[in-house]
mmCIF file of C-alpha atoms in Angstrom:
data_model
loop_
_atom_site.group_PDB
_atom_site.id
_atom_site.type_symbol
_atom_site.label_atom_id
_atom_site.label_comp_id
_atom_site.label_asym_id
_atom_site.label_seq_id
_atom_site.Cartn_x
_atom_site.Cartn_y
_atom_site.Cartn_z
ATOM 1 C CA ALA A 1 0.030 -0.069 -0.004
ATOM 2 C CA ALA A 2 1.207 3.385 -0.959
ATOM 3 C CA SER A 3 -1.768 5.058 0.838
ATOM 4 C CA GLU A 4 -5.338 4.128 1.983
ATOM 5 C CA ASN A 5 -6.538 3.949 -1.642
ATOM 6 C CA VAL A 6 -3.475 3.424 -3.653
ATOM 7 C CA PHE A 7 -1.623 0.064 -4.074
ATOM 8 C CA PHE A 8 1.291 -0.965 -6.191
ATOM 9 C CA SER A 9 3.438 -3.873 -7.243
ATOM 10 C CA ASP A 10 7.036 -3.381 -8.094
ATOM 11 C CA ILE A 11 7.198 -6.873 -9.582
ATOM 12 C CA HIS A 12 4.520 -6.118 -12.091
ATOM 13 C CA SER A 13 5.222 -2.386 -12.381
ATOM 14 C CA LEU A 14 1.636 -1.542 -11.765
ATOM 15 C CA GLU A 15 -0.520 0.693 -9.530
ATOM 16 C CA ILE A 16 -4.154 0.454 -8.651
ATOM 17 C CA THR A 17 -6.091 3.455 -7.244
ATOM 18 C CA PHE A 18 -9.535 2.898 -5.641
ATOM 19 C CA HIS A 19 -11.786 5.827 -6.098
ATOM 20 C CA MET A 20 -14.491 6.099 -3.369
ATOM 21 C CA THR A 21 -18.087 7.248 -3.593
ATOM 22 C CA LYS A 22 -18.927 10.779 -2.281
ATOM 23 C CA GLU A 23 -20.103 9.127 1.010
ATOM 24 C CA GLY A 24 -16.703 7.288 1.277
ATOM 25 C CA ASP A 25 -18.429 4.047 2.143
ATOM 26 C CA SER A 26 -17.714 2.119 -1.033
ATOM 27 C CA VAL A 27 -15.561 1.984 -4.176
ATOM 28 C CA SER A 28 -17.040 3.746 -7.243
ATOM 29 C CA GLU A 29 -14.276 2.741 -9.643
ATOM 30 C CA LEU A 30 -10.666 1.756 -9.846
ATOM 31 C CA THR A 31 -7.745 2.775 -12.125
ATOM 32 C CA LEU A 32 -5.066 0.346 -12.997
ATOM 33 C CA THR A 33 -1.909 1.980 -14.411
ATOM 34 C CA GLN A 34 0.778 -0.213 -15.932
ATOM 35 C CA GLY A 35 3.285 0.381 -18.781
ATOM 36 C CA GLY A 36 2.285 4.055 -19.268
ATOM 37 C CA GLN A 37 -1.383 3.053 -19.817
ATOM 38 C CA SER A 38 -4.371 3.507 -17.456
ATOM 39 C CA PHE A 39 -7.532 1.379 -17.386
ATOM 40 C CA LYS A 40 -10.649 2.285 -15.436
ATOM 41 C CA GLY A 41 -13.068 -0.262 -14.079
ATOM 42 C CA GLU A 42 -16.291 -0.212 -12.154
ATOM 43 C CA PRO A 43 -17.350 -2.787 -9.511
ATOM 44 C CA PHE A 44 -20.013 -5.263 -10.344
ATOM 45 C CA ASN A 45 -22.046 -7.635 -8.165
ATOM 46 C CA LEU A 46 -22.020 -11.437 -8.613
ATOM 47 C CA PRO A 47 -25.433 -13.063 -8.209
ATOM 48 C CA SER A 48 -26.645 -13.499 -4.694
ATOM 49 C CA LYS A 49 -28.160 -16.865 -5.633
ATOM 50 C CA VAL A 50 -26.155 -19.395 -7.522
ATOM 51 C CA VAL A 51 -27.844 -22.402 -9.224
ATOM 52 C CA LYS A 52 -26.201 -25.793 -9.352
ATOM 53 C CA ILE A 53 -26.802 -27.413 -12.772
ATOM 54 C CA ASP A 54 -26.270 -31.109 -13.739
ATOM 55 C CA GLU A 55 -23.173 -31.668 -15.925
ATOM 56 C CA LYS A 56 -25.400 -33.379 -18.623
ATOM 57 C CA LYS A 57 -27.379 -30.125 -18.929
ATOM 58 C CA LEU A 58 -24.249 -27.959 -18.989
ATOM 59 C CA ARG A 59 -22.598 -30.078 -21.681
ATOM 60 C CA LYS A 60 -25.514 -29.145 -23.971
ATOM 61 C CA LEU A 61 -24.489 -25.482 -23.658
ATOM 62 C CA THR A 62 -20.860 -26.013 -24.732
ATOM 63 C CA GLY A 63 -19.662 -25.061 -28.161
ATOM 64 C CA VAL A 64 -18.193 -22.339 -30.290
ATOM 65 C CA TYR A 65 -20.359 -19.233 -30.850
ATOM 66 C CA GLU A 66 -19.458 -16.732 -33.539
ATOM 67 C CA LEU A 67 -19.689 -13.167 -32.091
ATOM 68 C CA GLN A 68 -18.322 -11.579 -35.231
ATOM 69 C CA PRO A 69 -16.427 -13.003 -38.231
ATOM 70 C CA GLY A 70 -13.081 -14.244 -36.876
ATOM 71 C CA PHE A 71 -14.184 -13.610 -33.244
ATOM 72 C CA ASP A 72 -15.596 -16.501 -31.443
ATOM 73 C CA LEU A 73 -16.586 -17.321 -27.857
ATOM 74 C CA THR A 74 -15.916 -20.927 -26.850
ATOM 75 C CA ILE A 75 -17.962 -22.192 -23.945
ATOM 76 C CA SER A 76 -16.266 -25.193 -22.257
ATOM 77 C CA LEU A 77 -17.125 -27.509 -19.280
ATOM 78 C CA ASN A 78 -14.294 -27.938 -16.735
ATOM 79 C CA GLY A 79 -14.924 -29.795 -13.465
ATOM 80 C CA GLY A 80 -18.625 -29.188 -13.472
ATOM 81 C CA THR A 81 -18.321 -25.405 -14.206
ATOM 82 C CA LEU A 82 -18.769 -23.630 -17.536
ATOM 83 C CA SER A 83 -16.084 -21.229 -18.720
ATOM 84 C CA GLY A 84 -15.899 -18.871 -21.645
ATOM 85 C CA GLN A 85 -12.924 -17.890 -23.760
ATOM 86 C CA ALA A 86 -13.067 -15.321 -26.594
ATOM 87 C CA THR A 87 -10.591 -15.505 -29.403
ATOM 88 C CA GLY A 88 -7.178 -14.261 -28.317
ATOM 89 C CA GLN A 89 -8.285 -13.775 -24.652
ATOM 90 C CA GLY A 90 -8.001 -15.614 -21.383
ATOM 91 C CA ALA A 91 -10.688 -17.923 -20.115
ATOM 92 C CA PHE A 92 -13.222 -16.859 -17.503
ATOM 93 C CA GLU A 93 -15.499 -18.790 -15.136
ATOM 94 C CA LEU A 94 -19.293 -18.535 -15.561
ATOM 95 C CA ILE A 95 -21.763 -18.757 -12.671
ATOM 96 C CA ALA A 96 -25.266 -19.985 -13.295
ATOM 97 C CA GLU A 97 -28.299 -17.806 -12.336
ATOM 98 C CA SER A 98 -30.622 -20.229 -14.054
ATOM 99 C CA GLU A 99 -30.277 -23.128 -16.459
ATOM 100 C CA THR A 100 -29.870 -20.731 -19.329
ATOM 101 C CA ARG A 101 -28.515 -17.527 -17.762
ATOM 102 C CA PHE A 102 -24.898 -17.127 -16.727
ATOM 103 C CA VAL A 103 -22.632 -14.361 -15.476
ATOM 104 C CA ALA A 104 -18.813 -14.081 -15.607
ATOM 105 C CA THR A 105 -16.796 -13.887 -12.450
ATOM 106 C CA VAL A 106 -14.112 -11.470 -13.764
ATOM 107 C CA ALA A 107 -16.199 -8.788 -15.523
ATOM 108 C CA PRO A 108 -19.860 -7.586 -15.858
ATOM 109 C CA ILE A 109 -20.645 -10.037 -18.679
ATOM 110 C CA GLU A 110 -24.087 -11.843 -18.918
ATOM 111 C CA ILE A 111 -24.799 -14.657 -21.251
ATOM 112 C CA ASP A 112 -28.260 -16.000 -22.039
ATOM 113 C CA PHE A 113 -28.383 -19.307 -23.925
ATOM 114 C CA GLU A 114 -31.217 -20.035 -26.492
ATOM 115 C CA THR A 115 -31.877 -23.683 -26.385
ATOM 116 C CA ASP A 116 -34.124 -26.068 -28.367
ATOM 117 C CA GLU A 117 -36.633 -28.419 -26.801
ATOM 118 C CA ASN A 118 -34.001 -30.820 -25.803
ATOM 119 C CA GLY A 119 -31.896 -28.173 -23.840
ATOM 120 C CA VAL A 120 -29.197 -27.995 -26.635
ATOM 121 C CA ALA A 121 -27.943 -24.435 -27.112
ATOM 122 C CA LYS A 122 -28.397 -22.941 -30.594
ATOM 123 C CA ALA A 123 -27.275 -19.354 -29.886
ATOM 124 C CA ILE A 124 -26.304 -16.975 -27.061
ATOM 125 C CA ASN A 125 -27.067 -13.284 -26.370
ATOM 126 C CA LEU A 126 -23.951 -11.761 -24.685
ATOM 127 C CA LYS A 127 -24.441 -8.525 -22.804
ATOM 128 C CA GLN A 128 -21.494 -6.381 -21.866
ATOM 129 C CA ALA A 129 -20.847 -2.596 -21.464
ATOM 130 C CA GLY A 130 -24.424 -1.803 -22.561
ATOM 131 C CA GLN A 131 -24.275 -3.873 -25.767
ATOM 132 C CA VAL A 132 -25.988 -7.141 -26.624
ATOM 133 C CA LEU A 133 -24.249 -9.430 -29.103
ATOM 134 C CA HIS A 134 -26.258 -12.279 -30.614
ATOM 135 C CA ALA A 135 -24.030 -15.268 -31.618
ATOM 136 C CA GLU A 136 -25.143 -18.438 -33.363
ATOM 137 C CA ARG A 137 -23.512 -21.743 -32.352
ATOM 138 C CA LYS A 138 -21.114 -22.969 -35.029
ATOM 139 C CA ASP A 139 -21.550 -26.502 -36.495
ATOM 140 C CA GLU A 140 -18.959 -28.783 -35.095
#
C-alpha cells in the first residue's frame, strides 16, 4: 500500500487506485496503471443466488459461438463449471443464475443461452458494456 486507496506492485510495475463514492463508504471505480497506460473499471455484483446445474445439462451448452467473423466465444465444461474464452483472450468462469443464464466472475458479462426443446444451445446473447451481441452456435 502506498496510501489508503493506492496500491502498487514493483514486480509487475503496476499501480491500482481505488476511487471512493462521495459518501466514502464504497468503491465507485478503480484505475489500474501499467506500462504508461491507465484502465478504469467499475465494481460489479455477482449473483446473490447461484444455481447448481447437472453436468449433462451444462454439456448441452458447450460449443463455439461466432460473435463476429473471426471472433468466437468458446464455452467449455471444466470440473462441473462452464467457462468462456473469446478469441485471443483468457478464459473466465461462468456462474449460473438459471439453467440458461450465466454471469462471468471477472467482468460484468451476462450470457443468455437460446436452447431447443432438448436443452441444446443454438445461440447466445452476450451482454457487456451496454451492448448485446447475438451469436449463433457454429456447427462442429
